[in-house]
Coordinates of C-alpha atoms and ligand atoms in Angstrom, one line a residue:
X126 CA 85.2 7.3 70.6
X127 CA 85.5 7.4 74.3
X128 CA 88.3 9.9 74.0
X129 CA 86.1 12.1 71.8
X130 CA 83.2 11.9 74.3
X131 CA 85.6 13.0 77.1
X132 CA 86.8 15.9 75.1
X133 CA 83.2 16.9 74.4
X134 CA 82.3 16.8 78.0
X135 CA 85.2 18.9 79.0
X136 CA 84.5 21.5 76.4
X137 CA 80.8 21.5 77.4
X138 CA 81.8 22.3 80.9
X139 CA 84.0 25.3 80.0
X140 CA 82.2 26.9 77.0
X141 CA 79.2 29.1 77.4
X142 CA 75.8 27.3 77.1
X143 CA 74.9 29.0 73.9
X144 CA 77.7 27.1 72.1
X145 CA 76.4 23.7 73.3
X146 CA 72.8 24.5 74.2
X147 CA 71.4 24.1 77.7
X148 CA 71.1 20.6 79.1
X149 CA 68.3 19.0 81.1
X150 CA 69.1 20.6 84.5
X151 CA 69.9 24.0 83.0
X152 CA 66.7 24.0 81.0
X153 CA 64.7 22.8 84.1
X154 CA 66.0 25.7 86.1
X155 CA 65.2 28.1 83.3
X156 CA 61.6 26.8 83.5
X157 CA 61.5 27.6 87.2
X158 CA 62.2 24.1 88.5
X159 CA 64.8 23.3 91.2
X160 CA 66.5 20.5 89.4
X161 CA 66.7 17.7 86.8
X162 CA 68.5 14.8 88.3
X163 CA 69.5 11.1 88.2
X164 CA 69.9 8.2 90.6
X165 CA 73.2 6.5 90.9
X166 CA 75.0 3.7 92.6
X167 CA 78.4 3.2 94.2
X168 CA 79.6 0.5 91.8
X169 CA 79.0 2.6 88.8
X170 CA 81.2 5.4 90.0
X171 CA 84.4 3.6 88.9
X172 CA 83.2 4.0 85.3
X173 CA 85.0 7.2 84.4
X174 CA 82.9 8.1 81.4
X175 CA 79.7 7.4 83.4
X176 CA 80.9 9.5 86.3
X177 CA 81.8 12.4 84.0
X178 CA 78.3 12.6 82.5
X179 CA 76.7 12.1 86.0
X180 CA 78.8 15.1 87.2
X181 CA 77.8 17.2 84.2
X182 CA 75.7 19.8 86.0
X183 CA 74.3 21.1 82.7
X184 CA 72.3 17.9 82.7
X185 CA 72.1 16.9 86.3
X186 CA 71.6 19.2 89.3
X187 CA 70.6 16.5 91.7
X188 CA 71.5 12.9 92.5
X189 CA 69.8 10.2 94.5
X190 CA 71.6 7.1 95.9
X191 CA 69.7 4.3 94.2
X192 CA 70.8 1.8 96.9
X193 CA 73.4 3.4 99.1
X194 CA 71.0 4.5 101.8
X195 CA 69.0 1.3 101.7
X196 CA 69.1 -2.4 100.7
X197 CA 67.0 -4.8 98.8
X198 CA 66.9 -8.5 99.1
X199 CA 63.2 -9.1 99.2
X200 CA 62.6 -7.9 95.7
X201 CA 65.3 -10.1 94.3
X202 CA 65.1 -13.5 96.1
X203 CA 68.1 -15.6 95.2
X204 CA 70.3 -12.8 94.1
X205 CA 73.4 -12.0 96.1
X206 CA 73.2 -8.6 97.6
X207 CA 76.1 -6.4 98.6
X208 CA 76.2 -6.1 102.4
X209 CA 77.6 -2.6 102.7
X210 CA 74.7 -0.7 101.2
X211 CA 72.8 1.6 103.5
X212 CA 69.2 0.7 104.5
X213 CA 68.1 -0.9 107.7
X214 CA 69.8 -4.2 107.0
X215 CA 73.2 -2.6 106.3
X216 CA 72.9 0.8 107.8
X217 CA 71.6 -0.9 111.0
X218 CA 72.4 -4.6 110.3
X219 CA 72.1 -5.4 114.0
X220 CA 70.0 -3.2 116.3
X221 CA 71.8 -0.1 117.3
X222 CA 74.9 -0.4 115.0
X223 CA 75.1 2.0 112.1
X224 CA 77.3 2.1 109.0
X225 CA 77.2 4.9 106.5
X226 CA 80.2 4.2 104.2
X227 CA 78.4 3.8 100.8
X228 CA 75.9 6.6 101.4
X229 CA 78.6 9.0 102.4
X230 CA 80.4 8.4 99.0
X231 CA 77.4 9.6 97.1
X232 CA 76.6 12.5 99.5
X233 CA 80.3 13.6 99.1
X234 CA 80.0 13.4 95.3
X235 CA 76.9 15.5 95.3
X236 CA 78.5 18.1 97.5
X237 CA 81.7 18.1 95.3
X238 CA 79.6 18.6 92.2
X239 CA 77.3 21.2 93.8
X240 CA 74.3 18.9 93.1
X241 CA 71.3 18.5 95.4
X242 CA 71.0 15.2 97.2
X243 CA 67.6 13.4 97.4
X244 CA 67.9 10.9 100.2
X245 CA 66.2 7.5 99.9
X246 CA 64.7 5.9 102.0
X247 CA 63.9 5.7 105.7
X248 CA 60.9 3.4 106.2
X249 CA 60.2 0.8 103.5
X250 CA 58.7 -2.8 103.7
X251 CA 61.5 -4.0 101.4
X252 CA 65.2 -4.6 102.2
X253 CA 64.6 -5.0 106.0
X254 CA 67.0 -7.0 108.1
X255 CA 65.6 -10.0 109.9
X256 CA 65.8 -8.4 113.3
X257 CA 63.2 -5.9 112.0
X258 CA 60.9 -8.0 109.8
X259 CA 61.0 -11.1 111.9
X260 CA 61.4 -9.5 115.3
X261 CA 59.0 -9.9 118.2
X262 CA 57.6 -6.4 118.6
X263 CA 55.1 -4.6 120.6
X264 CA 53.7 -1.3 119.5
X265 CA 56.0 0.5 121.9
X266 CA 59.3 -1.4 121.0
X267 CA 58.8 -1.1 117.3
X268 CA 58.0 2.6 117.5
X269 CA 61.2 3.0 119.6
X270 CA 63.3 1.1 117.0
X271 CA 61.9 3.0 114.1
X272 CA 62.4 6.3 115.8
X273 CA 66.0 5.4 116.7
X274 CA 66.7 4.4 113.1
X275 CA 65.2 7.5 111.6
X276 CA 66.9 9.8 114.2
X277 CA 70.3 8.3 113.6
X278 CA 70.2 8.3 109.8
X279 CA 68.6 11.7 109.4
X280 CA 71.0 13.2 111.9
X281 CA 74.0 11.7 110.1
X282 CA 72.9 13.3 106.8
X283 CA 71.7 16.5 108.4
X284 CA 72.4 19.5 106.2
X285 CA 73.4 17.2 103.2
X286 CA 70.0 16.1 101.9
X287 CA 67.6 18.4 100.0
X288 CA 64.8 15.9 100.7
X289 CA 64.2 12.5 102.4
X290 CA 61.8 9.9 101.1
X291 CA 60.6 9.2 104.7
X292 CA 58.1 6.4 103.9
X293 CA 58.3 4.5 100.7
X294 CA 55.5 2.4 99.2
X295 CA 53.0 2.1 102.1
X296 CA 50.1 1.4 99.8
X297 CA 48.5 -1.5 97.9
X298 CA 47.3 -0.9 94.4
X299 CA 43.7 -0.4 95.6
X300 CA 44.9 2.4 97.9
X301 CA 44.6 0.4 101.2
X302 CA 47.6 0.1 103.4
X303 CA 50.2 -2.4 102.5
X304 CA 50.6 -5.1 105.2
X305 CA 54.1 -4.7 106.6
X306 CA 55.7 -5.0 110.0
X307 CA 55.2 -1.3 110.7
X308 CA 51.5 -1.3 109.8
X309 CA 50.8 -4.6 111.5
X310 CA 52.4 -3.6 114.7
X311 CA 51.8 0.1 114.9
X312 CA 48.9 0.8 112.6
X313 CA 48.6 3.8 110.3
X314 CA 50.2 5.9 113.0
X315 CA 53.6 4.7 111.9
X316 CA 53.4 7.2 109.0
X317 CA 53.0 10.4 111.0
X318 CA 55.3 9.2 113.7
X319 CA 58.0 8.6 111.0
X320 CA 57.5 12.1 109.6
X321 CA 57.5 13.8 113.0
X322 CA 60.7 11.9 113.9
X323 CA 62.5 12.9 110.7
X324 CA 61.4 16.5 111.2
X325 CA 62.8 16.6 114.7
X326 CA 66.2 15.3 113.5
X327 CA 66.5 17.8 110.7
X328 CA 63.9 20.6 110.6
X329 CA 65.2 21.9 107.3
X330 CA 65.1 18.9 105.1
X331 CA 62.0 18.4 102.9
X332 CA 60.0 15.3 103.9
X333 CA 58.3 13.2 101.2
X334 CA 55.9 10.3 100.9
X335 CA 57.1 8.3 97.8
X336 CA 55.3 5.6 95.8
X337 CA 54.8 4.0 92.4
X338 CA 51.6 3.9 90.2
X339 CA 50.4 7.2 91.6
X340 CA 51.1 9.1 88.4
X341 CA 47.5 9.3 87.3
X342 CA 44.2 9.5 89.2
X343 CA 42.9 6.4 90.7
X344 CA 42.6 4.5 94.0
X345 CA 46.3 4.4 94.7
X346 CA 46.8 8.1 94.1
X347 CA 43.8 8.8 96.3
X348 CA 45.4 6.6 99.0
X349 CA 48.6 8.7 98.7
X350 CA 46.5 11.9 99.1
X351 CA 44.9 10.3 102.3
X352 CA 48.4 9.7 103.7
X353 CA 49.3 13.3 103.2
X354 CA 46.1 14.4 104.9
X355 CA 46.7 11.9 107.7
X356 CA 50.2 13.2 108.4
X357 CA 48.9 16.8 108.3
X358 CA 46.1 15.9 110.7
X359 CA 48.5 14.6 113.2
X360 CA 50.3 17.9 113.0
X361 CA 53.5 16.4 111.6
X362 CA 55.5 18.0 108.8
X363 CA 55.1 16.6 105.3
X364 CA 56.5 18.7 102.4
X365 CA 56.0 16.6 99.4
X366 CA 54.8 13.6 97.4
X367 CA 57.2 11.6 95.3
X368 CA 55.8 10.0 92.2
X369 CA 58.3 7.2 91.3
X370 CA 57.1 7.0 87.7
X371 CA 58.4 3.6 86.7
X372 CA 56.4 3.8 83.4
X373 CA 55.9 1.7 80.3
X374 CA 56.4 2.9 76.7
X375 CA 53.0 3.3 75.1
X376 CA 51.1 3.0 78.4
X377 CA 52.4 6.1 80.0
X378 CA 49.5 8.3 81.2
X379 CA 48.9 11.3 78.9
X380 CA 50.1 14.8 79.9
X381 CA 46.5 15.8 80.7
X382 CA 45.9 12.7 82.9
X383 CA 49.1 13.5 84.7
X384 CA 48.2 17.2 85.0
X385 CA 44.8 16.3 86.7
X386 CA 46.6 14.0 89.1
X387 CA 49.3 16.6 90.0
X388 CA 46.5 19.2 90.6
X389 CA 45.0 16.9 93.2
X390 CA 48.3 16.7 95.1
X391 CA 49.0 20.4 94.7
X392 CA 45.6 21.2 96.2
X393 CA 46.9 19.6 99.5
X394 CA 49.6 22.2 99.6
X395 CA 52.6 19.9 99.2
X396 CA 55.4 19.9 96.7
X397 CA 55.5 17.2 94.0
X398 CA 58.6 15.5 92.5
X399 CA 59.0 12.8 89.9
X400 CA 61.5 10.7 91.9
X401 CA 62.4 7.6 89.9
X402 CA 61.4 8.2 86.3
X403 CA 62.1 5.5 83.8
X404 CA 60.0 4.3 80.8
X405 CA 60.7 0.7 79.9
X406 CA 59.9 -1.2 76.7
X407 CA 59.8 -4.9 75.7
X408 CA 63.1 -5.6 74.0
X409 CA 64.5 -5.4 71.5
X410 CA 64.1 -1.7 71.1
X411 CA 63.1 -0.4 67.7
X412 CA 63.1 3.1 66.2
X413 CA 59.3 3.2 66.7
X414 CA 59.5 2.3 70.3
X415 CA 62.3 4.8 70.9
X416 CA 60.1 7.5 69.3
X417 CA 57.2 6.6 71.5
X418 CA 59.4 6.6 74.5
X419 CA 60.6 10.1 73.6
X420 CA 56.9 11.2 73.5
X421 CA 56.2 9.5 76.8
X422 CA 59.2 11.2 78.5
X423 CA 58.1 14.5 77.0
X424 CA 54.5 14.3 78.2
X425 CA 55.7 13.3 81.7
X426 CA 58.2 16.1 82.1
X427 CA 55.8 18.6 80.5
X428 CA 53.3 17.7 83.2
X429 CA 55.8 18.6 85.9
X430 CA 56.8 21.8 84.0
X431 CA 53.1 22.9 83.9
X432 CA 52.5 22.5 87.6
X433 CA 54.1 25.1 89.8
X434 CA 54.2 22.7 92.8
X435 CA 56.3 20.2 90.9
X436 CA 59.9 21.0 91.9
X437 CA 61.8 18.6 89.7
X438 CA 62.3 15.3 87.9
X439 CA 64.8 12.5 88.8
X440 CA 65.4 9.6 86.4
X441 CA 66.3 6.3 87.9
X442 CA 69.9 6.4 86.7
X443 CA 70.5 7.9 83.3
X444 CA 71.9 5.1 81.2
X445 CA 70.6 1.7 80.1
X446 CA 74.0 0.4 81.0
X447 CA 73.1 0.6 84.7
X448 CA 69.3 0.5 84.7
X449 CA 67.6 -1.8 87.3
X450 CA 64.8 -2.7 84.8
X451 CA 66.2 -5.8 83.0
X452 CA 67.0 -7.4 86.3
X453 CA 63.5 -7.1 87.6
X454 CA 61.2 -7.1 84.5
X455 CA 62.2 -10.0 82.3
X456 CA 62.6 -9.1 78.7
X457 CA 62.2 -5.4 79.3
X458 CA 64.7 -2.6 79.4
X459 CA 66.1 0.3 77.4
X460 CA 64.2 2.5 79.8
X461 CA 66.5 5.5 80.1
X462 CA 67.5 8.6 78.0
X463 CA 71.1 7.4 77.4
X464 CA 71.9 4.0 75.8
X465 CA 74.3 1.5 77.0
X466 CA 77.2 3.3 75.3
X467 CA 76.2 6.5 77.0
X468 CA 74.9 8.0 73.8
X469 CA 71.8 10.1 74.0
X470 CA 68.5 8.5 72.7
X471 CA 65.5 10.3 71.3
X472 CA 64.1 10.4 74.9
X473 CA 66.7 13.0 75.7
X474 CA 65.3 15.3 73.1
X475 CA 61.8 14.6 74.3
X476 CA 62.7 15.7 77.8
X477 CA 64.6 18.7 76.5
X478 CA 61.8 19.8 74.4
X479 CA 59.4 19.6 77.4
X480 CA 61.9 21.8 79.2
X481 CA 61.9 24.3 76.4
X482 CA 65.3 23.4 75.2
X483 CA 66.5 22.7 71.7
X484 CA 67.4 19.2 70.3
X485 CA 71.0 18.1 70.8
X486 CA 73.0 17.2 67.8
X487 CA 74.3 13.9 69.3
X488 CA 71.1 12.1 69.8
X489 CA 70.9 8.7 68.3
X490 CA 67.8 8.0 66.3
X491 CA 68.3 4.3 65.6
X492 CA 67.3 1.4 67.8
X493 CA 69.5 1.1 70.9
X494 CA 72.0 -1.6 71.4
X495 CA 70.9 -4.7 73.3
X496 CA 70.5 -3.9 76.9
X497 CA 71.9 -7.1 78.5
X498 CA 75.4 -8.5 78.0
X499 CA 75.3 -12.2 77.5
X500 CA 78.5 -14.0 78.5
X501 CA 79.2 -17.5 77.3
X502 CA 79.3 -20.3 79.8
X503 CA 80.9 -22.9 77.5
X504 CA 84.0 -23.3 79.6
X505 CA 82.2 -22.4 82.8
X506 CA 83.9 -19.0 83.1
X507 CA 83.6 -15.5 81.9
X508 CA 86.4 -12.9 81.8
X509 CA 86.9 -9.3 82.1
X510 CA 83.9 -8.2 84.1
X511 CA 84.1 -7.5 87.9
X512 CA 80.6 -8.2 89.0
X513 CA 78.6 -9.6 91.8
X514 CA 75.6 -11.7 91.1
X515 CA 73.7 -14.9 91.1
X516 CA 75.7 -16.6 88.3
X517 CA 78.7 -17.2 90.5
X518 CA 77.3 -16.6 93.9
X519 CA 78.5 -14.3 96.7
X520 CA 81.5 -12.1 95.8
X521 CA 81.5 -13.3 92.2
X522 CA 84.2 -11.5 90.2
X523 CA 83.7 -12.9 86.7
X524 CA 83.5 -16.7 87.0
X525 CA 80.2 -18.3 86.3
X526 CA 78.9 -21.8 87.0
X527 CA 75.6 -21.7 85.2
X528 CA 74.0 -25.2 85.2
X529 CA 72.1 -24.3 82.1
X530 CA 71.9 -21.2 79.9
X531 CA 74.5 -18.5 80.1
X532 CA 75.2 -15.8 82.5
X533 CA 73.3 -12.6 81.7
X534 CA 74.8 -9.5 83.2
X535 CA 72.2 -6.8 84.0
X536 CA 74.2 -4.2 85.8
X537 CA 77.0 -4.0 88.3
X538 CA 74.9 -5.6 91.0
X539 CA 73.1 -8.5 89.4
X540 CA 73.5 -11.3 86.9
X541 CA 71.4 -14.4 86.3
X542 CA 71.7 -17.7 84.5
X543 CA 69.2 -17.6 81.7
Ligands
LIG19 O1 69.4 -1.4 92.0 C1 68.0 -1.6 92.4 C2 67.4 -0.2 92.7 O2 67.4 0.6 91.5 C3 66.0 -0.4 93.1 O3 65.4 0.8 93.5 C4 64.0 0.8 93.7 C5 63.2 0.8 92.5 O4 62.0 1.4 92.6 C6 61.3 1.5 93.8 O5 60.7 0.3 94.2 C7 60.1 -0.5 93.1 C8 59.0 0.3 92.4 O6 58.4 -0.5 91.4 C9 57.8 -1.7 91.9 O7 57.3 -2.3 90.7 C10 56.2 -1.7 90.2 C11 55.1 -2.8 90.0 O8 54.0 -2.2 89.4 C12 54.3 -1.7 88.0 O9 53.1 -1.3 87.4 C13 55.3 -0.6 88.1 O10 55.6 -0.2 86.8 C14 56.6 -1.1 88.8 O11 57.5 -0.1 89.0 C15 58.8 -2.5 92.6 O12 58.1 -3.7 93.1 C16 59.4 -1.7 93.7 O13 60.4 -2.5 94.4 C17 62.2 1.8 95.0 O14 61.7 3.0 95.6 C18 63.6 1.9 94.6 O15 64.4 2.0 95.7 O16 65.9 -1.3 94.3 C19 66.5 -2.5 94.1 C20 67.9 -2.4 93.6 O17 68.4 -3.7 93.3

């Protein structure tokens, strides 16, 4: 089966598109978009079948490092986190020392494949090292530290990124500013200062404000529009808004609701991108849920297609095998267009049809396989999986010591005793 898939991928890359039909990226480009893309993570790249599909530029013309240019401990308290990812607490774990190893791997992969790189992210309340989040700052010293961080990182990746998510998630749900160390110390000026600093370091890269729950009109979307106006009023460069679009099957905003929202952003003169699209469901998946998911993907991608300022869509990884969703939203998953076995789901055809393509023959129409892998803890150990996670603590490579329950493996980063 794996062998067959490999042969299919090789054939698809050498035969003309009319034999296999255009994939997601090729179809997006045919619709006037710049790309269709996927996020990825370093640990997944050792999976040869996964890497082959990620590198299939018929489907993916763009990649985003899901973690390699940042870090996240705050969202996952109690989980062990790899220390060599690249955000403030690994890119700059102590003030003034920078490390780019993981991010460079993904930047090099994008360059080798001829894929655009969306770089993510420079200023975010999450995944901050203690020296930033618990430091004693004045307005002046934190501005200097933030500018130094942005300048170093953007300069390092200069010429390699198509776009940077300069500030991520600065808003509360009601559209007010989220309280974080930057807002508390500097006030709203941290936003234009961050954009101006990034622009100075790489005048050619596109600079985005990125957030979730801004995919339809409402207080938070209005707040994001205010941020764009604020940065513009300061005279700093802001090129686009990123709609993360971590959506839910059956609750995804309609195409017309998304269109109205996109029009409001477009009226401000900025580009728009769907930057982290996934559409999760309560497990187990069923044929009905997969069909609804396909419709939800179709409506979302169609909204982008219909707006000339919307440049492209990125899914937050492409396969349920490596989705972040089950590790964060308990009991939910199956959020991506490829299932755990890297087979296309109905969502793939939903996206393709929004992009004007024709359905692919290989799409599975039945319920996806279970998203999480449960390993037994009867003897206190698991075998065969090289993972890091909570089950066995730091540096875990397969053993588990769950006091109760068994070790559920969510992806290559996380596991939990449930
Ligand atoms: O491996 C994972 C990474 O994949 C992960 O990447 C981040 C995921 O999304 C972005 O941040 C999250 C966005 O969603 C928020 O939850 C929302 C709460 O409201 C709901 O209505 C909505 O549906 C949800 O999406 C999370 O609280 C945010 O953290 C962020 O931009 C990505 O970098 O990062 C953690 C890694 O372990």
